[in-house]
């Protein structure tokens, strides 16, 4: 599978080797999240990769374990509030950017490279994490830091980290065909499902989610596979959304 980041591999590796802090910017879909940690593994570096959300952390860890041909918890580890899959063999630990990583930074250096991913999502955790990361750089002479984002003020961030180099990667784009809005979100989803397309519907809360599921079920019933996706679901319930089915699915 082609990924835009592939052609930048050597530049990324050489820049990280030559600098303590590197900033990577690229549109979503370049492959930076799953490939940069693997590049570092191939060069002999251990790393901690942060993700803002548990679902994303799990998906990234599972993807990298599959690509490296290893079992999750061995070479590639996962550490979130509810899941801990890592061992003495782990060389890349994917973790949420909460207290787990903060404790690591405040305590002792347990990796060669700290990778702060999805920094563009911002939030207090991310800002605190970058401040602690800068402090950790002063404390641990061998620690390196890689900051990755799709959209961020890279020059300002570079200045904060003492003129750290910036690598701007290219992404890939897809044609988008817009549709005139129907009577409702549910009506639009139903139209797409009838055409055999998978559908992702964004709703602001649980009541809206279940209302949408109910309305679609009334019209299409068992001809489609509809399921909710939100933070209160169990891991197994969330995993269902990533499976492939013999009928259109609506999340």
Coordinates of C-alpha atoms in Angstrom, one line a residue:
X1 CA 0.0 0.0 0.0
X2 CA 1.4 3.4 -1.0
X3 CA 1.8 6.0 1.7
X4 CA 3.0 9.5 1.0
X5 CA 5.4 9.4 4.0
X6 CA 7.4 6.6 2.4
X7 CA 9.5 8.8 0.2
X8 CA 10.5 10.9 3.2
X9 CA 11.8 8.0 5.3
X10 CA 15.5 8.7 5.0
X11 CA 15.0 12.5 5.6
X12 CA 12.9 11.8 8.7
X13 CA 15.4 9.3 10.1
X14 CA 18.5 11.5 9.4
X15 CA 16.8 14.6 10.9
X16 CA 15.8 12.7 14.1
X17 CA 19.4 11.3 14.4
X18 CA 20.9 14.8 14.1
X19 CA 18.4 16.7 16.3
X20 CA 16.9 16.3 19.8
X21 CA 13.5 17.8 18.7
X22 CA 11.8 17.4 15.3
X23 CA 8.4 18.6 14.2
X24 CA 6.5 16.7 11.5
X25 CA 3.5 18.3 9.8
X26 CA 1.4 16.7 7.1
X27 CA -2.3 16.3 6.1
X28 CA -4.2 13.4 7.6
X29 CA -3.5 10.2 5.6
X30 CA 0.2 10.6 5.0
X31 CA 1.0 7.6 7.3
X32 CA 3.0 9.4 9.9
X33 CA 1.3 7.9 12.9
X34 CA 2.0 4.2 12.1
X35 CA 5.2 4.6 10.1
X36 CA 7.4 6.9 12.0
X37 CA 7.6 4.6 15.1
X38 CA 8.4 1.7 12.8
X39 CA 11.2 3.7 11.1
X40 CA 12.6 4.3 14.6
X41 CA 12.4 0.7 15.5
X42 CA 14.3 -0.3 12.4
X43 CA 17.0 2.2 13.4
X44 CA 17.3 0.7 16.9
X45 CA 15.3 3.3 18.9
X46 CA 12.6 2.6 21.4
X47 CA 9.7 5.0 21.6
X48 CA 6.5 6.0 23.3
X49 CA 3.8 7.2 21.0
X50 CA 1.0 9.3 22.5
X51 CA -2.6 9.4 21.2
X52 CA -5.4 11.7 22.6
X53 CA -8.0 8.9 22.7
X54 CA -8.1 5.3 23.8
X55 CA -9.9 4.1 20.7
X56 CA -7.2 5.7 18.5
X57 CA -4.4 4.3 20.7
X58 CA -5.7 0.8 20.4
X59 CA -6.3 1.0 16.6
X60 CA -2.8 2.4 16.0
X61 CA -1.2 -0.3 18.2
X62 CA -3.1 -3.1 16.6
X63 CA -2.2 -1.8 13.1
X64 CA 1.5 -1.5 13.9
X65 CA 1.6 -5.0 15.5
X66 CA 0.0 -6.4 12.3
X67 CA 2.4 -4.6 10.1
X68 CA 5.4 -5.8 12.1
X69 CA 4.1 -9.4 12.2
X70 CA 4.0 -9.5 15.9
X71 CA 1.5 -10.0 18.7
X72 CA 0.2 -6.9 20.5
X73 CA 2.0 -6.7 23.8
X74 CA 5.3 -7.9 22.4
X75 CA 7.3 -5.5 20.2
X76 CA 4.3 -3.1 20.0
X77 CA 2.6 -2.3 23.3
X78 CA -0.5 -0.5 24.4
X79 CA -1.1 1.3 27.6
X80 CA -4.4 3.1 28.4
X81 CA -6.5 3.6 31.4
X82 CA -8.3 0.3 30.8
X83 CA -5.8 -1.7 28.7
X84 CA -2.3 -2.7 29.5
X85 CA -0.6 -4.9 26.8
X86 CA 3.2 -4.6 27.0
X87 CA 6.1 -6.6 28.2
X88 CA 9.9 -6.6 28.5
X89 CA 10.0 -7.2 24.7
X90 CA 8.1 -3.9 24.0
X91 CA 10.1 -1.4 22.1
X92 CA 7.2 0.9 21.0
X93 CA 4.5 1.7 23.5
X94 CA 1.3 3.4 22.3
X95 CA -0.3 5.4 25.1
X96 CA -3.0 8.0 25.7
X97 CA -1.5 11.4 26.6
X98 CA -2.9 11.5 30.1
X99 CA -1.4 10.8 33.5
X100 CA 0.3 7.6 32.3
X101 CA 2.8 9.5 30.1
X102 CA 3.0 12.4 32.4
X103 CA 4.1 10.0 35.2
X104 CA 6.7 8.6 32.8
X105 CA 8.1 12.1 32.1
X106 CA 8.1 13.1 35.8
X107 CA 9.7 9.9 36.9
X108 CA 12.4 8.4 34.7
X109 CA 13.4 8.1 31.0
X110 CA 12.0 4.8 29.7
X111 CA 12.4 5.4 25.9
X112 CA 14.8 6.8 23.4
X113 CA 12.2 8.9 21.6
X114 CA 9.0 10.4 22.8
X115 CA 6.5 10.9 19.9
X116 CA 3.7 13.4 20.6
X117 CA 1.0 12.7 18.0
X118 CA -2.2 14.6 17.0
X119 CA -0.9 17.7 18.7
X120 CA -3.3 19.8 16.5
X121 CA -6.2 18.5 18.7
X122 CA -4.8 20.7 21.4
X123 CA -6.3 20.6 24.9
X124 CA -4.8 20.9 28.3
X125 CA -3.2 17.5 28.2
X126 CA -1.3 18.3 25.1
X127 CA 0.0 21.6 26.3
X128 CA 1.0 20.2 29.7
X129 CA 2.6 17.2 27.9
X130 CA 4.8 19.5 25.7
X131 CA 5.9 21.5 28.7
X132 CA 6.8 18.4 30.6
X133 CA 8.6 17.1 27.5
X134 CA 10.7 20.2 27.3
X135 CA 11.6 19.7 30.9
X136 CA 12.4 16.1 30.3
X137 CA 14.8 17.1 27.5
X138 CA 16.8 19.1 30.0
X139 CA 16.8 16.2 32.5
X140 CA 17.7 13.4 30.1
X141 CA 20.5 14.0 27.8
X142 CA 19.7 11.1 25.5
X143 CA 16.0 11.7 25.1
X144 CA 14.7 12.8 21.7
X145 CA 11.3 14.3 21.0
X146 CA 9.2 14.1 17.8
X147 CA 6.0 16.3 17.5
X148 CA 3.5 15.3 14.8
X149 CA 0.5 17.2 13.7
X150 CA -1.8 17.7 10.7
X151 CA -2.4 21.4 11.4
X152 CA -0.4 23.4 13.9
X153 CA 1.6 26.6 14.1
X154 CA 4.9 24.8 13.4
X155 CA 7.1 27.9 13.4
X156 CA 5.9 29.0 16.8
X157 CA 6.3 25.5 18.1
X158 CA 9.8 25.4 16.6
X159 CA 10.7 28.6 18.4
X160 CA 9.4 27.1 21.7
X161 CA 11.7 24.2 21.2
X162 CA 14.8 26.3 20.4
X163 CA 14.4 26.4 16.6
X164 CA 13.7 22.7 16.1
X165 CA 13.7 21.7 12.4
X166 CA 10.3 21.3 10.7
X167 CA 9.6 18.6 8.1
X168 CA 6.5 19.2 6.0
X169 CA 5.2 16.0 4.5
X170 CA 2.7 15.8 1.7
X171 CA -0.6 13.9 2.1
X172 CA -3.0 12.5 -0.4
X173 CA -6.4 13.8 -1.4
X174 CA -9.6 12.1 -2.4
X175 CA -12.4 13.5 -4.6
X176 CA -15.4 14.5 -2.6
X177 CA -18.9 14.5 -4.1
X178 CA -21.4 16.7 -2.3
X179 CA -25.0 15.8 -2.0
X180 CA -27.9 18.2 -1.7
X181 CA -29.3 17.9 1.9
X182 CA -32.4 15.8 2.3
X183 CA -35.2 16.1 4.8
X184 CA -32.9 15.0 7.6
X185 CA -29.5 13.4 8.5
X186 CA -31.4 10.1 8.8
X187 CA -32.9 10.4 5.4
X188 CA -29.5 11.1 3.8
X189 CA -28.0 8.1 5.6
X190 CA -30.8 5.9 4.5
X191 CA -30.4 7.0 0.8
X192 CA -26.7 6.1 1.0
X193 CA -27.3 2.8 2.7
X194 CA -29.8 1.9 0.0
X195 CA -27.1 2.4 -2.6
X196 CA -24.9 -0.1 -0.7
X197 CA -22.6 2.4 0.8
X198 CA -21.2 2.3 4.4
X199 CA -22.2 5.4 6.3
X200 CA -20.6 7.3 9.2
X201 CA -23.0 9.7 11.0
X202 CA -21.8 12.3 13.5
X203 CA -24.2 13.2 16.3
X204 CA -23.7 15.4 19.4
X205 CA -24.9 13.0 22.1
X206 CA -26.2 9.6 23.1
X207 CA -29.9 10.5 22.7
X208 CA -29.3 11.7 19.1
X209 CA -27.2 8.6 18.4
X210 CA -30.0 6.2 19.5
X211 CA -32.7 8.2 17.8
X212 CA -30.8 8.0 14.5
X213 CA -30.3 4.2 14.9
X214 CA -34.0 3.8 15.6
X215 CA -35.1 5.8 12.6
X216 CA -32.8 3.9 10.3
X217 CA -33.9 0.6 11.7
X218 CA -37.6 1.4 11.1
X219 CA -36.9 1.9 7.4
X220 CA -34.2 -0.6 6.6
X221 CA -34.3 -3.2 9.4
X222 CA -31.9 -6.2 8.9
X223 CA -30.9 -5.1 5.4
X224 CA -28.1 -3.0 7.0
X225 CA -25.9 -3.3 10.0
X226 CA -26.3 -0.3 12.3
X227 CA -24.3 0.2 15.5
X228 CA -23.4 3.1 17.9
X229 CA -19.9 4.2 18.6
X230 CA -19.2 6.3 21.8
X231 CA -16.9 6.3 24.8
X232 CA -19.3 4.4 27.1
X233 CA -19.2 1.2 25.1
X234 CA -17.0 -1.7 26.0
X235 CA -13.9 -2.5 24.0
X236 CA -15.6 -5.4 22.2
X237 CA -18.5 -3.3 21.3
X238 CA -16.3 -0.6 19.8
X239 CA -14.3 -3.2 17.9
X240 CA -17.5 -4.2 16.0
X241 CA -17.4 -1.0 14.1
X242 CA -14.1 -1.9 12.4
X243 CA -15.3 -5.3 11.2
X244 CA -16.4 -6.1 7.6
X245 CA -19.9 -7.3 7.1
X246 CA -22.0 -8.8 4.3
X247 CA -24.3 -5.8 4.1
X248 CA -23.9 -2.0 4.4
X249 CA -23.0 -0.7 7.8
X250 CA -23.9 2.5 9.5
X251 CA -22.0 3.8 12.4

